[in-house]
Amino acid sequence: AQSVTQLDSQVPVFEEAPVELRCNYSSSVSVYLFWYVQYPNQGLQLLLKYLSGSTLVESINGFEAEFNKSQTSFHLRKPSVHISDTAEYFCAVRTSYGKLTFGQGTILTVHP
Amino acid sequence: DSGVTQTPKHLITATGQRVTLRCSPRSGDLSVYWYQQSLDQGLQFLIQYYNGEERAKGNILERFSAQQFPDLHSELNLSSLELGDSALYFCASSSDRATWSYTFGSGTRLTVV
């Protein structure tokens, strides 16, 4: 079975500052890794994914995450955040045949 | 609009009652997943259906059941409701070509009073 740990439940930052949301996973087999974003009163939207290949993956809105197999991590980063990035972010993992398992979520709050 | 439709958006009911939540997957998607999101438990996988058949089961209570119909829509039935069942219930769907790609609906917020 796999599990996901998001190390920070809340991350407050100021606008235009860099941010890192931390995610560690555990699994005995190869995994696919995901970050989802949930805006207030909405469902989850896929932000970015790692399936294979390059360990650095990017989203269209400036977020990036790096798969680190030795540290079993998949931290999410953005060099400069905007007010509109305020949301809850979920790290998730699944095996080739298994279900998607989510972390507990990190609430990112961007202050002006 | 993600393409996954969940109804109703909000539901308020009393303890002991039974409710049905409905999900229409994205066109062409054969897999449907149900998740429960609560403040204390986070996002918990409940159950998966694939083309009408149960494929995987998670932390689903015996008071809860689900099914997927021939037109691929799915229903989650919650019975003997308790206060602790209050949560957001999400449905997601995925296609055979990209089983890793889940598309989520906007959820049904259930409040048990």
PDB file of C-alpha atoms in Angstrom:
ATOM      1  CA  ALA A   1       0.000   0.000   0.000  1.00  0.00           C
ATOM      2  CA  GLN A   2       1.134   3.518  -0.647  1.00  0.00           C
ATOM      3  CA  SER A   3       0.796   6.619   1.499  1.00  0.00           C
ATOM      4  CA  VAL A   4       1.396  10.340   1.153  1.00  0.00           C
ATOM      5  CA  THR A   5       2.525  12.855   3.744  1.00  0.00           C
ATOM      6  CA  GLN A   6       2.236  16.574   3.204  1.00  0.00           C
ATOM      7  CA  LEU A   7       4.498  18.110   5.756  1.00  0.00           C
ATOM      8  CA  ASP A   8       2.772  21.467   6.136  1.00  0.00           C
ATOM      9  CA  SER A   9      -0.947  21.911   6.722  1.00  0.00           C
ATOM     10  CA  GLN A  10      -0.793  25.666   6.126  1.00  0.00           C
ATOM     11  CA  VAL A  11       1.705  27.861   4.304  1.00  0.00           C
ATOM     12  CA  PRO A  12       1.267  31.644   4.436  1.00  0.00           C
ATOM     13  CA  VAL A  13       3.399  33.716   2.069  1.00  0.00           C
ATOM     14  CA  PHE A  14       3.488  37.220   0.660  1.00  0.00           C
ATOM     15  CA  GLU A  15       2.750  37.946  -2.966  1.00  0.00           C
ATOM     16  CA  GLU A  16       5.755  37.561  -5.303  1.00  0.00           C
ATOM     17  CA  ALA A  17       7.636  35.456  -2.738  1.00  0.00           C
ATOM     18  CA  PRO A  18       8.799  31.925  -3.576  1.00  0.00           C
ATOM     19  CA  VAL A  19       6.983  28.960  -2.065  1.00  0.00           C
ATOM     20  CA  GLU A  20       7.604  25.263  -1.564  1.00  0.00           C
ATOM     21  CA  LEU A  21       4.909  22.774  -0.564  1.00  0.00           C
ATOM     22  CA  ARG A  22       6.430  19.550   0.659  1.00  0.00           C
ATOM     23  CA  CYS A  23       5.266  16.051  -0.136  1.00  0.00           C
ATOM     24  CA  ASN A  24       6.753  12.680   0.761  1.00  0.00           C
ATOM     25  CA  TYR A  25       5.377   9.339  -0.266  1.00  0.00           C
ATOM     26  CA  SER A  26       5.926   5.703   0.561  1.00  0.00           C
ATOM     27  CA  SER A  27       5.388   2.797  -1.757  1.00  0.00           C
ATOM     28  CA  SER A  28       6.982  -0.572  -2.357  1.00  0.00           C
ATOM     29  CA  VAL A  29       6.503  -0.304  -6.111  1.00  0.00           C
ATOM     30  CA  SER A  30       6.894   2.313  -8.814  1.00  0.00           C
ATOM     31  CA  VAL A  31       4.393   5.128  -8.559  1.00  0.00           C
ATOM     32  CA  TYR A  32       2.859   7.944 -10.464  1.00  0.00           C
ATOM     33  CA  LEU A  33       2.808  11.278  -8.619  1.00  0.00           C
ATOM     34  CA  PHE A  34       0.402  14.177  -8.865  1.00  0.00           C
ATOM     35  CA  TRP A  35      -0.393  17.594  -7.483  1.00  0.00           C
ATOM     36  CA  TYR A  36      -4.008  18.722  -7.468  1.00  0.00           C
ATOM     37  CA  VAL A  37      -5.351  22.169  -6.580  1.00  0.00           C
ATOM     38  CA  GLN A  38      -8.717  22.892  -4.999  1.00  0.00           C
ATOM     39  CA  TYR A  39     -10.095  26.425  -5.070  1.00  0.00           C
ATOM     40  CA  PRO A  40     -12.874  27.311  -2.609  1.00  0.00           C
ATOM     41  CA  ASN A  41     -16.169  25.571  -3.344  1.00  0.00           C
ATOM     42  CA  GLN A  42     -14.736  23.742  -6.325  1.00  0.00           C
ATOM     43  CA  GLY A  43     -13.560  20.255  -7.171  1.00  0.00           C
ATOM     44  CA  LEU A  44      -9.965  19.169  -7.565  1.00  0.00           C
ATOM     45  CA  GLN A  45      -8.039  20.146 -10.671  1.00  0.00           C
ATOM     46  CA  LEU A  46      -4.871  18.432 -11.856  1.00  0.00           C
ATOM     47  CA  LEU A  47      -1.937  20.818 -11.555  1.00  0.00           C
ATOM     48  CA  LEU A  48       0.905  18.588 -12.738  1.00  0.00           C
ATOM     49  CA  LYS A  49       1.972  14.973 -12.879  1.00  0.00           C
ATOM     50  CA  TYR A  50       5.004  12.717 -12.960  1.00  0.00           C
ATOM     51  CA  LEU A  51       4.521   9.467 -14.856  1.00  0.00           C
ATOM     52  CA  SER A  52       8.018   8.766 -16.191  1.00  0.00           C
ATOM     53  CA  GLY A  53      10.936  10.468 -17.912  1.00  0.00           C
ATOM     54  CA  SER A  54      12.233  13.834 -16.749  1.00  0.00           C
ATOM     55  CA  THR A  55      12.031  14.149 -12.998  1.00  0.00           C
ATOM     56  CA  LEU A  56      11.201  17.868 -13.227  1.00  0.00           C
ATOM     57  CA  VAL A  57       7.645  18.571 -14.316  1.00  0.00           C
ATOM     58  CA  GLU A  58       5.995  21.928 -14.861  1.00  0.00           C
ATOM     59  CA  SER A  59       2.494  23.344 -14.962  1.00  0.00           C
ATOM     60  CA  ILE A  60       1.201  26.032 -17.269  1.00  0.00           C
ATOM     61  CA  ASN A  61       0.872  28.563 -14.443  1.00  0.00           C
ATOM     62  CA  GLY A  62       4.452  28.516 -13.228  1.00  0.00           C
ATOM     63  CA  PHE A  63       4.458  25.702 -10.679  1.00  0.00           C
ATOM     64  CA  GLU A  64       7.023  22.919 -10.893  1.00  0.00           C
ATOM     65  CA  ALA A  65       7.703  19.736  -8.971  1.00  0.00           C
ATOM     66  CA  GLU A  66      10.675  17.428  -8.876  1.00  0.00           C
ATOM     67  CA  PHE A  67      10.480  13.694  -8.376  1.00  0.00           C
ATOM     68  CA  ASN A  68      13.251  12.560  -6.071  1.00  0.00           C
ATOM     69  CA  LYS A  69      13.266   8.786  -5.851  1.00  0.00           C
ATOM     70  CA  SER A  70      16.034   8.525  -3.263  1.00  0.00           C
ATOM     71  CA  GLN A  71      14.229  10.883  -0.907  1.00  0.00           C
ATOM     72  CA  THR A  72      10.763   9.668  -1.951  1.00  0.00           C
ATOM     73  CA  SER A  73       9.664  13.265  -2.349  1.00  0.00           C
ATOM     74  CA  PHE A  74       7.680  15.299  -4.846  1.00  0.00           C
ATOM     75  CA  HIS A  75       7.828  18.879  -3.579  1.00  0.00           C
ATOM     76  CA  LEU A  76       5.885  21.622  -5.351  1.00  0.00           C
ATOM     77  CA  ARG A  77       7.561  24.970  -5.959  1.00  0.00           C
ATOM     78  CA  LYS A  78       6.798  28.325  -7.489  1.00  0.00           C
ATOM     79  CA  PRO A  79       9.390  31.113  -7.689  1.00  0.00           C
ATOM     80  CA  SER A  80       6.859  33.945  -7.371  1.00  0.00           C
ATOM     81  CA  VAL A  81       3.290  33.466  -6.151  1.00  0.00           C
ATOM     82  CA  HIS A  82       0.184  35.517  -6.924  1.00  0.00           C
ATOM     83  CA  ILE A  83      -2.893  36.212  -4.862  1.00  0.00           C
ATOM     84  CA  SER A  84      -4.795  33.931  -7.236  1.00  0.00           C
ATOM     85  CA  ASP A  85      -2.642  30.968  -6.157  1.00  0.00           C
ATOM     86  CA  THR A  86      -4.440  30.934  -2.811  1.00  0.00           C
ATOM     87  CA  ALA A  87      -5.999  27.475  -2.629  1.00  0.00           C
ATOM     88  CA  GLU A  88      -5.572  24.052  -1.076  1.00  0.00           C
ATOM     89  CA  TYR A  89      -2.996  21.802  -2.728  1.00  0.00           C
ATOM     90  CA  PHE A  90      -3.051  18.024  -2.587  1.00  0.00           C
ATOM     91  CA  CYS A  91      -0.218  15.659  -3.364  1.00  0.00           C
ATOM     92  CA  ALA A  92      -1.348  12.243  -4.594  1.00  0.00           C
ATOM     93  CA  VAL A  93       0.202   8.925  -5.560  1.00  0.00           C
ATOM     94  CA  ARG A  94      -0.955   5.847  -7.364  1.00  0.00           C
ATOM     95  CA  THR A  95       0.544   2.664  -8.689  1.00  0.00           C
ATOM     96  CA  SER A  96      -0.084   1.373 -12.205  1.00  0.00           C
ATOM     97  CA  TYR A  97      -3.241  -0.416 -11.153  1.00  0.00           C
ATOM     98  CA  GLY A  98      -4.151   1.137  -7.848  1.00  0.00           C
ATOM     99  CA  LYS A  99      -6.329   3.931  -6.652  1.00  0.00           C
ATOM    100  CA  LEU A 100      -5.254   7.530  -6.190  1.00  0.00           C
ATOM    101  CA  THR A 101      -4.181   8.171  -2.608  1.00  0.00           C
ATOM    102  CA  PHE A 102      -4.133  11.768  -1.399  1.00  0.00           C
ATOM    103  CA  GLY A 103      -2.182  13.590   1.243  1.00  0.00           C
ATOM    104  CA  GLN A 104      -3.950  15.671   3.874  1.00  0.00           C
ATOM    105  CA  GLY A 105      -3.598  18.870   1.852  1.00  0.00           C
ATOM    106  CA  THR A 106      -1.701  22.134   2.293  1.00  0.00           C
ATOM    107  CA  ILE A 107      -3.566  25.411   2.427  1.00  0.00           C
ATOM    108  CA  LEU A 108      -1.543  28.065   0.624  1.00  0.00           C
ATOM    109  CA  THR A 109      -2.521  31.600   1.530  1.00  0.00           C
ATOM    110  CA  VAL A 110      -0.928  34.423  -0.431  1.00  0.00           C
ATOM    111  CA  HIS A 111      -1.045  37.797   1.292  1.00  0.00           C
ATOM    112  CA  PRO A 112      -0.733  41.134  -0.519  1.00  0.00           C
TER     113      PRO A 112
ATOM    114  CA  ASP B   1     -17.101  22.721 -16.382  1.00  0.00           C
ATOM    115  CA  SER B   2     -14.949  19.631 -15.901  1.00  0.00           C
ATOM    116  CA  GLY B   3     -17.362  17.339 -17.711  1.00  0.00           C
ATOM    117  CA  VAL B   4     -18.169  15.375 -14.556  1.00  0.00           C
ATOM    118  CA  THR B   5     -21.599  16.308 -13.203  1.00  0.00           C
ATOM    119  CA  GLN B   6     -22.632  15.745  -9.631  1.00  0.00           C
ATOM    120  CA  THR B   7     -26.095  16.328  -8.217  1.00  0.00           C
ATOM    121  CA  PRO B   8     -27.277  17.700  -5.924  1.00  0.00           C
ATOM    122  CA  LYS B   9     -24.677  20.305  -5.012  1.00  0.00           C
ATOM    123  CA  HIS B  10     -25.958  20.613  -1.462  1.00  0.00           C
ATOM    124  CA  LEU B  11     -27.985  18.274   0.690  1.00  0.00           C
ATOM    125  CA  ILE B  12     -29.199  18.748   4.244  1.00  0.00           C
ATOM    126  CA  THR B  13     -30.825  15.814   5.959  1.00  0.00           C
ATOM    127  CA  ALA B  14     -31.504  14.424   9.399  1.00  0.00           C
ATOM    128  CA  THR B  15     -29.743  11.633  11.225  1.00  0.00           C
ATOM    129  CA  GLY B  16     -31.050   8.197  10.387  1.00  0.00           C
ATOM    130  CA  GLN B  17     -32.125   9.184   6.896  1.00  0.00           C
ATOM    131  CA  ARG B  18     -30.985   7.848   3.534  1.00  0.00           C
ATOM    132  CA  VAL B  19     -29.725   9.884   0.590  1.00  0.00           C
ATOM    133  CA  THR B  20     -28.569   9.220  -2.952  1.00  0.00           C
ATOM    134  CA  LEU B  21     -25.805  11.156  -4.640  1.00  0.00           C
ATOM    135  CA  ARG B  22     -25.546  11.058  -8.397  1.00  0.00           C
ATOM    136  CA  CYS B  23     -22.577  11.335 -10.724  1.00  0.00           C
ATOM    137  CA  SER B  24     -22.393  11.502 -14.502  1.00  0.00           C
ATOM    138  CA  PRO B  25     -18.850  10.837 -15.726  1.00  0.00           C
ATOM    139  CA  ARG B  26     -17.113  12.667 -18.535  1.00  0.00           C
ATOM    140  CA  SER B  27     -18.232  11.439 -21.933  1.00  0.00           C
ATOM    141  CA  GLY B  28     -16.372   8.260 -22.864  1.00  0.00           C
ATOM    142  CA  ASP B  29     -14.960   7.591 -19.385  1.00  0.00           C
ATOM    143  CA  LEU B  30     -15.714   4.089 -18.124  1.00  0.00           C
ATOM    144  CA  SER B  31     -14.250   4.414 -14.628  1.00  0.00           C
ATOM    145  CA  VAL B  32     -15.973   6.238 -11.808  1.00  0.00           C
ATOM    146  CA  TYR B  33     -14.432   6.867  -8.388  1.00  0.00           C
ATOM    147  CA  TRP B  34     -16.084   8.164  -5.228  1.00  0.00           C
ATOM    148  CA  TYR B  35     -14.171  10.095  -2.583  1.00  0.00           C
ATOM    149  CA  GLN B  36     -15.213  11.571   0.743  1.00  0.00           C
ATOM    150  CA  GLN B  37     -13.577  14.792   1.933  1.00  0.00           C
ATOM    151  CA  SER B  38     -13.902  15.762   5.573  1.00  0.00           C
ATOM    152  CA  LEU B  39     -11.906  18.039   7.840  1.00  0.00           C
ATOM    153  CA  ASP B  40     -10.643  15.246  10.077  1.00  0.00           C
ATOM    154  CA  GLN B  41     -10.113  12.468   7.520  1.00  0.00           C
ATOM    155  CA  GLY B  42      -9.065  14.428   4.453  1.00  0.00           C
ATOM    156  CA  LEU B  43      -9.754  12.873   1.051  1.00  0.00           C
ATOM    157  CA  GLN B  44     -10.663   9.229   1.449  1.00  0.00           C
ATOM    158  CA  PHE B  45     -11.221   6.820  -1.419  1.00  0.00           C
ATOM    159  CA  LEU B  46     -14.546   5.038  -1.113  1.00  0.00           C
ATOM    160  CA  ILE B  47     -15.107   2.900  -4.181  1.00  0.00           C
ATOM    161  CA  GLN B  48     -14.386   2.510  -7.902  1.00  0.00           C
ATOM    162  CA  TYR B  49     -16.581   1.186 -10.684  1.00  0.00           C
ATOM    163  CA  TYR B  50     -15.500   0.263 -14.172  1.00  0.00           C
ATOM    164  CA  ASN B  51     -18.093  -0.209 -16.885  1.00  0.00           C
ATOM    165  CA  GLY B  52     -20.723  -1.271 -14.397  1.00  0.00           C
ATOM    166  CA  GLU B  53     -18.575  -3.531 -12.264  1.00  0.00           C
ATOM    167  CA  GLU B  54     -17.060  -2.809  -8.882  1.00  0.00           C
ATOM    168  CA  ARG B  55     -13.281  -2.579  -9.380  1.00  0.00           C
ATOM    169  CA  ALA B  56     -11.853  -1.472  -6.037  1.00  0.00           C
ATOM    170  CA  LYS B  57     -13.075  -0.734  -2.568  1.00  0.00           C
ATOM    171  CA  GLY B  58     -11.609   1.630  -0.029  1.00  0.00           C
ATOM    172  CA  ASN B  59     -12.748   2.931   3.338  1.00  0.00           C
ATOM    173  CA  ILE B  60     -16.437   2.613   2.563  1.00  0.00           C
ATOM    174  CA  LEU B  61     -18.789   1.961   5.454  1.00  0.00           C
ATOM    175  CA  GLU B  62     -21.289  -0.882   5.278  1.00  0.00           C
ATOM    176  CA  ARG B  63     -24.063   1.722   5.482  1.00  0.00           C
ATOM    177  CA  PHE B  64     -22.847   3.090   2.163  1.00  0.00           C
ATOM    178  CA  SER B  65     -23.273   1.447  -1.215  1.00  0.00           C
ATOM    179  CA  ALA B  66     -22.803   2.414  -4.821  1.00  0.00           C
ATOM    180  CA  GLN B  67     -23.539   1.225  -8.298  1.00  0.00           C
ATOM    181  CA  GLN B  68     -22.822   2.147 -11.889  1.00  0.00           C
ATOM    182  CA  PHE B  69     -25.600   1.889 -14.418  1.00  0.00           C
ATOM    183  CA  PRO B  70     -25.474   0.851 -18.112  1.00  0.00           C
ATOM    184  CA  ASP B  71     -25.387   4.495 -19.164  1.00  0.00           C
ATOM    185  CA  LEU B  72     -22.279   4.771 -16.930  1.00  0.00           C
ATOM    186  CA  HIS B  73     -23.718   7.203 -14.422  1.00  0.00           C
ATOM    187  CA  SER B  74     -23.126   6.220 -10.829  1.00  0.00           C
ATOM    188  CA  GLU B  75     -25.023   6.627  -7.593  1.00  0.00           C
ATOM    189  CA  LEU B  76     -23.706   6.590  -4.050  1.00  0.00           C
ATOM    190  CA  ASN B  77     -26.284   5.604  -1.462  1.00  0.00           C
ATOM    191  CA  LEU B  78     -25.756   6.633   2.151  1.00  0.00           C
ATOM    192  CA  SER B  79     -28.111   5.209   4.749  1.00  0.00           C
ATOM    193  CA  SER B  80     -28.667   5.444   8.510  1.00  0.00           C
ATOM    194  CA  LEU B  81     -26.888   8.747   8.340  1.00  0.00           C
ATOM    195  CA  GLU B  82     -24.877  10.003  11.291  1.00  0.00           C
ATOM    196  CA  LEU B  83     -23.560  13.456  12.092  1.00  0.00           C
ATOM    197  CA  GLY B  84     -20.075  12.256  11.201  1.00  0.00           C
ATOM    198  CA  ASP B  85     -21.144  11.528   7.636  1.00  0.00           C
ATOM    199  CA  SER B  86     -21.294  15.252   6.962  1.00  0.00           C
ATOM    200  CA  ALA B  87     -18.686  15.859   4.285  1.00  0.00           C
ATOM    201  CA  LEU B  88     -18.019  16.731   0.681  1.00  0.00           C
ATOM    202  CA  TYR B  89     -18.485  13.752  -1.605  1.00  0.00           C
ATOM    203  CA  PHE B  90     -16.579  13.860  -4.860  1.00  0.00           C
ATOM    204  CA  CYS B  91     -16.947  11.792  -7.938  1.00  0.00           C
ATOM    205  CA  ALA B  92     -14.147  11.451 -10.486  1.00  0.00           C
ATOM    206  CA  SER B  93     -13.888   9.654 -13.795  1.00  0.00           C
ATOM    207  CA  SER B  94     -11.066   8.434 -15.995  1.00  0.00           C
ATOM    208  CA  SER B  95     -10.723   6.939 -19.441  1.00  0.00           C
ATOM    209  CA  ASP B  96      -9.004   3.760 -20.579  1.00  0.00           C
ATOM    210  CA  ARG B  97      -6.490   5.763 -22.597  1.00  0.00           C
ATOM    211  CA  ALA B  98      -5.335   7.721 -19.552  1.00  0.00           C
ATOM    212  CA  THR B  99      -6.304   5.838 -16.427  1.00  0.00           C
ATOM    213  CA  TRP B 100      -4.039   8.093 -14.384  1.00  0.00           C
ATOM    214  CA  SER B 101      -6.007  11.195 -15.366  1.00  0.00           C
ATOM    215  CA  TYR B 102      -8.870  11.722 -12.959  1.00  0.00           C
ATOM    216  CA  THR B 103     -11.427  14.430 -13.735  1.00  0.00           C
ATOM    217  CA  PHE B 104     -13.302  15.517 -10.643  1.00  0.00           C
ATOM    218  CA  GLY B 105     -16.785  16.853 -10.305  1.00  0.00           C
ATOM    219  CA  SER B 106     -17.519  19.853  -8.094  1.00  0.00           C
ATOM    220  CA  GLY B 107     -18.864  17.658  -5.331  1.00  0.00           C
ATOM    221  CA  THR B 108     -21.972  17.237  -3.208  1.00  0.00           C
ATOM    222  CA  ARG B 109     -21.863  18.836   0.206  1.00  0.00           C
ATOM    223  CA  LEU B 110     -23.820  16.672   2.628  1.00  0.00           C
ATOM    224  CA  THR B 111     -24.855  18.107   5.982  1.00  0.00           C
ATOM    225  CA  VAL B 112     -26.441  15.757   8.491  1.00  0.00           C
ATOM    226  CA  VAL B 113     -28.294  17.527  11.306  1.00  0.00           C
TER     227      VAL B 113
END
